[in-house]
Short mmCIF file of C-alpha atoms in Angstrom, two decimals:
data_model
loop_
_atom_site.label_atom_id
_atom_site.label_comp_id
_atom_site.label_asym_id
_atom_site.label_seq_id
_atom_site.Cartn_x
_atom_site.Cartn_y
_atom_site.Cartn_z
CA UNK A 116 -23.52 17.18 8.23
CA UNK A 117 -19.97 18.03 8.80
CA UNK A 118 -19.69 21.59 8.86
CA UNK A 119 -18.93 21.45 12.57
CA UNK A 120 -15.30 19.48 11.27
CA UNK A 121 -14.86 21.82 8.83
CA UNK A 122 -14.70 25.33 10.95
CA UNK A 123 -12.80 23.65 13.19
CA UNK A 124 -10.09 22.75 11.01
CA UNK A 125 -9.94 25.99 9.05
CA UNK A 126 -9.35 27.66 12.54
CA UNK A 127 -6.47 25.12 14.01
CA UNK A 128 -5.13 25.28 10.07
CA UNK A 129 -4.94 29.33 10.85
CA UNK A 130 -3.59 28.94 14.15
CA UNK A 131 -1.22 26.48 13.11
CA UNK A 132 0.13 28.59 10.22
CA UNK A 133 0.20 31.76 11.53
CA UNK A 134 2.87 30.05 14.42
CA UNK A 135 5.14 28.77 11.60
CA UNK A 136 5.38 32.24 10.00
CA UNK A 137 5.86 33.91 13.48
CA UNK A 138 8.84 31.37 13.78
CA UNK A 139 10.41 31.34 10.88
CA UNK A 140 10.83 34.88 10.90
CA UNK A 141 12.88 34.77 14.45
CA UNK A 142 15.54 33.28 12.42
CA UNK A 143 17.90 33.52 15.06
CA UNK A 144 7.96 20.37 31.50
CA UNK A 145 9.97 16.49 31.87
CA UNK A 146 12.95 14.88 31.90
CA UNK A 147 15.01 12.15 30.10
CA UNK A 148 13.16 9.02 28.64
CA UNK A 149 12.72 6.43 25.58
CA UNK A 150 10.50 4.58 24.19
CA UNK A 151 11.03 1.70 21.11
CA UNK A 152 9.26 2.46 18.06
CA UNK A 153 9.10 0.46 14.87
CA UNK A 154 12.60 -1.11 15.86
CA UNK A 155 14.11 2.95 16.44
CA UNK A 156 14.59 3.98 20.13
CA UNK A 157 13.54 8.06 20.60
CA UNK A 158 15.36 9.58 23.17
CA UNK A 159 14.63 13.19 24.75
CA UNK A 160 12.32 14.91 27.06
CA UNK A 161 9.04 13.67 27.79
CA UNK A 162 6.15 15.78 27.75
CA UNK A 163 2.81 15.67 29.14
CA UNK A 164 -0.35 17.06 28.76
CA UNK A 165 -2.17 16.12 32.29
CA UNK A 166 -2.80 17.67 35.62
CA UNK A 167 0.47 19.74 35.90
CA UNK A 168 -0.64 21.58 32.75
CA UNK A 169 -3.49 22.54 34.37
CA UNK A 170 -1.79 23.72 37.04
CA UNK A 171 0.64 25.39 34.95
CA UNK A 172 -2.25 27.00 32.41
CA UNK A 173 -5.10 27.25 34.68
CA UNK A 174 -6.79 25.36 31.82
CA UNK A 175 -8.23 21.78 31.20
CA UNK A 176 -7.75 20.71 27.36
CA UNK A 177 -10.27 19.26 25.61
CA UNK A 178 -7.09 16.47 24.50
CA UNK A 179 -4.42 14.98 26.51
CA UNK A 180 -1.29 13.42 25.23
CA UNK A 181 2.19 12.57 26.43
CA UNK A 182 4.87 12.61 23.89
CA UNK A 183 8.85 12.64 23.46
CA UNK A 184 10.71 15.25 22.19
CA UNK A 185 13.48 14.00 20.41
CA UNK A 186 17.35 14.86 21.29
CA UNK A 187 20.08 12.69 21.96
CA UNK A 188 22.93 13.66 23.75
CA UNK A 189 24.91 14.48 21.37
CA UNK A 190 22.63 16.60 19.50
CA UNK A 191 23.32 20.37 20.10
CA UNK A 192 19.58 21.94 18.51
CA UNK A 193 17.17 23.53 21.14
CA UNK A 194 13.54 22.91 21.46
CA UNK A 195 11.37 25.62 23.41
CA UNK A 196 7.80 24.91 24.72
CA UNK A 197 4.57 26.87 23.83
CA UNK A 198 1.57 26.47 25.65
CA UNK A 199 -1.45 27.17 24.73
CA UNK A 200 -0.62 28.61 21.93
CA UNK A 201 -3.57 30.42 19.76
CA UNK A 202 -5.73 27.43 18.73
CA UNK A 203 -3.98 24.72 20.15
CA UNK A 204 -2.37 23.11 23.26
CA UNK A 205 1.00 22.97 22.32
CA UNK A 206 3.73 24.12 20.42
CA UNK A 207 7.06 22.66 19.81
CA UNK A 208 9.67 24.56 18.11
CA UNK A 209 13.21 23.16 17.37
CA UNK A 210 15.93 25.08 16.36
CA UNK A 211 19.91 24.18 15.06
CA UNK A 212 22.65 25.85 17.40
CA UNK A 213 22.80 28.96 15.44
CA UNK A 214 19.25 29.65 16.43
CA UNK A 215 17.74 28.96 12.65
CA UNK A 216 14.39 26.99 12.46
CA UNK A 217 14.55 23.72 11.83
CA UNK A 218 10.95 22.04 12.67
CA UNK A 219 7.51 23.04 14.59
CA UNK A 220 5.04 20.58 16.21
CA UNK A 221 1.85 22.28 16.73
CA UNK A 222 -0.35 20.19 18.30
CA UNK A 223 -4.81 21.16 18.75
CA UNK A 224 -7.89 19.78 19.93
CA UNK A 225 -10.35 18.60 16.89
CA UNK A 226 -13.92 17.53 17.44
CA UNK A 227 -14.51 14.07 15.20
CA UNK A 228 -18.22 12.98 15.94
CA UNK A 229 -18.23 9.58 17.58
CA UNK A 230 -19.10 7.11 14.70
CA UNK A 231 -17.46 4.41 12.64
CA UNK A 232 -13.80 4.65 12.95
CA UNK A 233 -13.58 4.48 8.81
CA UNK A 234 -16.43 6.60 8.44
CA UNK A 235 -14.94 9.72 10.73
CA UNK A 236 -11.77 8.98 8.32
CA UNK A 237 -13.75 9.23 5.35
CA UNK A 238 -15.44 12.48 6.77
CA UNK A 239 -11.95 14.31 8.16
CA UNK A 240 -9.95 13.30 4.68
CA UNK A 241 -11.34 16.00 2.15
CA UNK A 242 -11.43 18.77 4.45
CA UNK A 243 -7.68 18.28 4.67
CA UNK A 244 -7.42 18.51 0.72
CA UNK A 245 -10.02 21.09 0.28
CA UNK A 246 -8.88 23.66 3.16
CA UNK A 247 -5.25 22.58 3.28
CA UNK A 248 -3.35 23.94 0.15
CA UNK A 249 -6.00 27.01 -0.09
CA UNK A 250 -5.55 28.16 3.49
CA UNK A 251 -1.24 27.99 2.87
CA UNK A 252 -1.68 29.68 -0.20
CA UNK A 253 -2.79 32.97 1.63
CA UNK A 254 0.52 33.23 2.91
CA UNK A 255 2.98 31.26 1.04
CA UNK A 256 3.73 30.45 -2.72
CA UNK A 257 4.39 27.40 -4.92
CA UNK A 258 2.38 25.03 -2.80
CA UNK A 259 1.85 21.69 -3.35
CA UNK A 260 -0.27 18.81 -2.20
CA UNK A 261 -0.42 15.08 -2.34
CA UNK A 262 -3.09 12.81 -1.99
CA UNK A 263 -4.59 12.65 1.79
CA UNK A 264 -3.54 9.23 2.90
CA UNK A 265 -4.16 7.27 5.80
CA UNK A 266 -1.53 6.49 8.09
CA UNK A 267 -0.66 5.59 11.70
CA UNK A 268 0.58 7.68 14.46
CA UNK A 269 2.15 6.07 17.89
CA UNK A 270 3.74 3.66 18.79
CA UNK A 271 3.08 0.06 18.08
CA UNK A 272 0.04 -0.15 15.55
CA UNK A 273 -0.50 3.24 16.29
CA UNK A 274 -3.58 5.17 15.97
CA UNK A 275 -5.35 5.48 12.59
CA UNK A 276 -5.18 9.11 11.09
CA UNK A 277 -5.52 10.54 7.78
CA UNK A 278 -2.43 13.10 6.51
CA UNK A 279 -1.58 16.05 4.22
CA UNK A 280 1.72 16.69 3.30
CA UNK A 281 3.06 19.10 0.43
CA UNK A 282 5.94 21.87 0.38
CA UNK A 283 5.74 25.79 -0.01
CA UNK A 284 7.90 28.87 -0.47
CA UNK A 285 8.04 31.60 2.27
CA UNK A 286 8.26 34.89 0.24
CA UNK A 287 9.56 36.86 2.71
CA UNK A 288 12.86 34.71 2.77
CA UNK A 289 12.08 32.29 -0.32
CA UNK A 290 13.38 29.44 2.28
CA UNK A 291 11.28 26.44 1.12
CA UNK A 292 9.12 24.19 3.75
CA UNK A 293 7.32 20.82 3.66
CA UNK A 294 4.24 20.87 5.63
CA UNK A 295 2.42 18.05 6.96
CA UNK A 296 -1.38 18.14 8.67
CA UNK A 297 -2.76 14.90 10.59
CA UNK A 298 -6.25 14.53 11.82
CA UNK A 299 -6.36 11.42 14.44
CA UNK A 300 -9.58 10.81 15.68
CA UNK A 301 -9.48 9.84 19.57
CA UNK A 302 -11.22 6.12 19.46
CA UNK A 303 -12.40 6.50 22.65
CA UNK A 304 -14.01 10.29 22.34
CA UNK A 305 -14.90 12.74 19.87
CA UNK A 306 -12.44 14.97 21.50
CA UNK A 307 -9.44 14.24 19.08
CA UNK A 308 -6.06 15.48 17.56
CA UNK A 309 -5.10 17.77 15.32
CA UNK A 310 -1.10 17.77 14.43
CA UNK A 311 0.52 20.87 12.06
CA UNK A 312 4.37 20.05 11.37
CA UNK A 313 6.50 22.25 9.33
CA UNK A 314 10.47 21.31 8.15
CA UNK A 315 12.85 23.29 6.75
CA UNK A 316 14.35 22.30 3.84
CA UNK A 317 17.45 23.92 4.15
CA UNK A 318 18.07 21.45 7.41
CA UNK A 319 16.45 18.22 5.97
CA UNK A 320 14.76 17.59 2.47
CA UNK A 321 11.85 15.53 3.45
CA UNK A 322 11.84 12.43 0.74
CA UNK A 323 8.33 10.84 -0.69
CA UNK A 324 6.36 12.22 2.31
CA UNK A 325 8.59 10.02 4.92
CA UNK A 326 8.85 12.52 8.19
CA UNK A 327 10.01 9.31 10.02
CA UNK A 328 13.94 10.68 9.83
CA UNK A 329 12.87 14.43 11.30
CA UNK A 330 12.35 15.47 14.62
CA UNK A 331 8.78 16.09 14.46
CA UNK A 332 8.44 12.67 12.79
CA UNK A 333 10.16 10.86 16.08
CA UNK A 334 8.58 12.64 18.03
CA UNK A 335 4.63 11.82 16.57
CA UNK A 336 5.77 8.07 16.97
CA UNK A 337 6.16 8.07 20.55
CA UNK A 338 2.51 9.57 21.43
CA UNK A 339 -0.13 8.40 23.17
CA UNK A 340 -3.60 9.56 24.16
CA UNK A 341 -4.70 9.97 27.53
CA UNK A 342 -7.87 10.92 28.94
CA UNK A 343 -7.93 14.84 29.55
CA UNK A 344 -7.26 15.95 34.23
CA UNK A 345 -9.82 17.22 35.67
CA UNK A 346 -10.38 20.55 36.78
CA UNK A 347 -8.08 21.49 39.83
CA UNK A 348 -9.52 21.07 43.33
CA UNK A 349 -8.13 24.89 44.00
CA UNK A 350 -11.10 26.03 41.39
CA UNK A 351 -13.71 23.23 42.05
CA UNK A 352 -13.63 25.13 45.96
CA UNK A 353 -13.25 28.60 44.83
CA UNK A 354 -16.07 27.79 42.76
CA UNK A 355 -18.23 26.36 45.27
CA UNK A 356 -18.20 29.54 47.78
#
């Protein structure tokens, strides 16, 4: 009955993974906002997934977000911008002064069949386990994997979501990573979210599974769904003649 869910993770999980290894072996649009979240204020640029990135892409999602990408002022790391990256929408890449990786936000489209919000959880949560550790395994060693959980994502109550998280060692470099995969079905569509975040270890040692000190963390609890642009005019015409 699920099958659909379960291709499409085991592609975004590829996408997602292949990205991190791309980056990690580099080694070397918005504007100011905030938002309050669970009593912490995020502070950085705002992005948005809407009719600009159409314009931009010359491609309408199948998801729409905005989000804030965390950096204060007196924070000196860098964060670069990939869109459309293979599989996904976005990409978000942060890196320390010296140019070595600290975090990735890779953020896809997921179809989760309309349905009982607990039921689409229950559905979504072993495909994480099953595909999770055994796709990372192809590429990395030493991987672990806790229990899928359910969590919230966003601001406020957030949206419901059920998470992966677990660490791994990159060969090529033995730097070590914790990885952390969230599907959060859209309650309004079966359109939803898929999130892929990867931390270096050597910049911050994730603790019990809590991303809420690390960049991607802040970041994930300032989005927000939106409903995806339409099409641009420019194309509706050039389609009509």
């Amino acid at each position: 009955m699920f099958r659909p869910i379960n291709l499409i993770i085991l592609a975004v999980l590829v996408a997602g993974v292949a990205l991190v290894a791309r980056e990690t072996m580099r080694r070397g649009g918005g504007g100011e906002d905030a938002v309050a979240v669970a009593e912490q204020v995020v502070i950085g640029r705002t992005y948005r997934v809407d009719g600009g990135f159409v314009q931009r892409t010359g491609k309408v999602p199948e998801v729409a977000f905005q989000i804030i990408l965390p950096k204060r002022p007196e924070q000196t790391h860098a964060i670069s911008v990939e869109e459309l990256p293979e599989g996904g929408v976005v990409q978000f890449n942060f890196r320390a002064e010296d140019e070595s990786f600290m975090e990735s936000l890779f953020l896809a489209p997921i179809r989760i069949p309309m349905a009982d919000m607990n039921d689409r959880l229950a559905a979504i949560g072993p495909k994480l386990a099953e595909q999770g550790p055994a796709l990372l395994q192809q590429k990395f060693e030493e991987v672990t994997a806790e229990p899928v959980r359910e969590v919230r994502v966003g601001p406020g109550e957030g949206y419901r979501a059920v998470e992966l998280v677990g660490t791994y060692l990159d060969p090529r470099d033995e730097a070590r990573y914790t990885y952390r995969f969230i599907a959060m079905p859209d309650p309004e569509r079966a359109e939803s979210l898929y999130a892929v975040s990867h931390v270096n270890k050597a910049h911050l040692d994730i603790s019990g599974g809590d991303f809420s000190v690390s960049l991607t963390g802040k970041a994930l609890s300032t989005l927000r769904l939106t409903a995806p642009p339409a099409q641009p005019q420019a194309q509706d015409s050039a389609a009509s003649e």
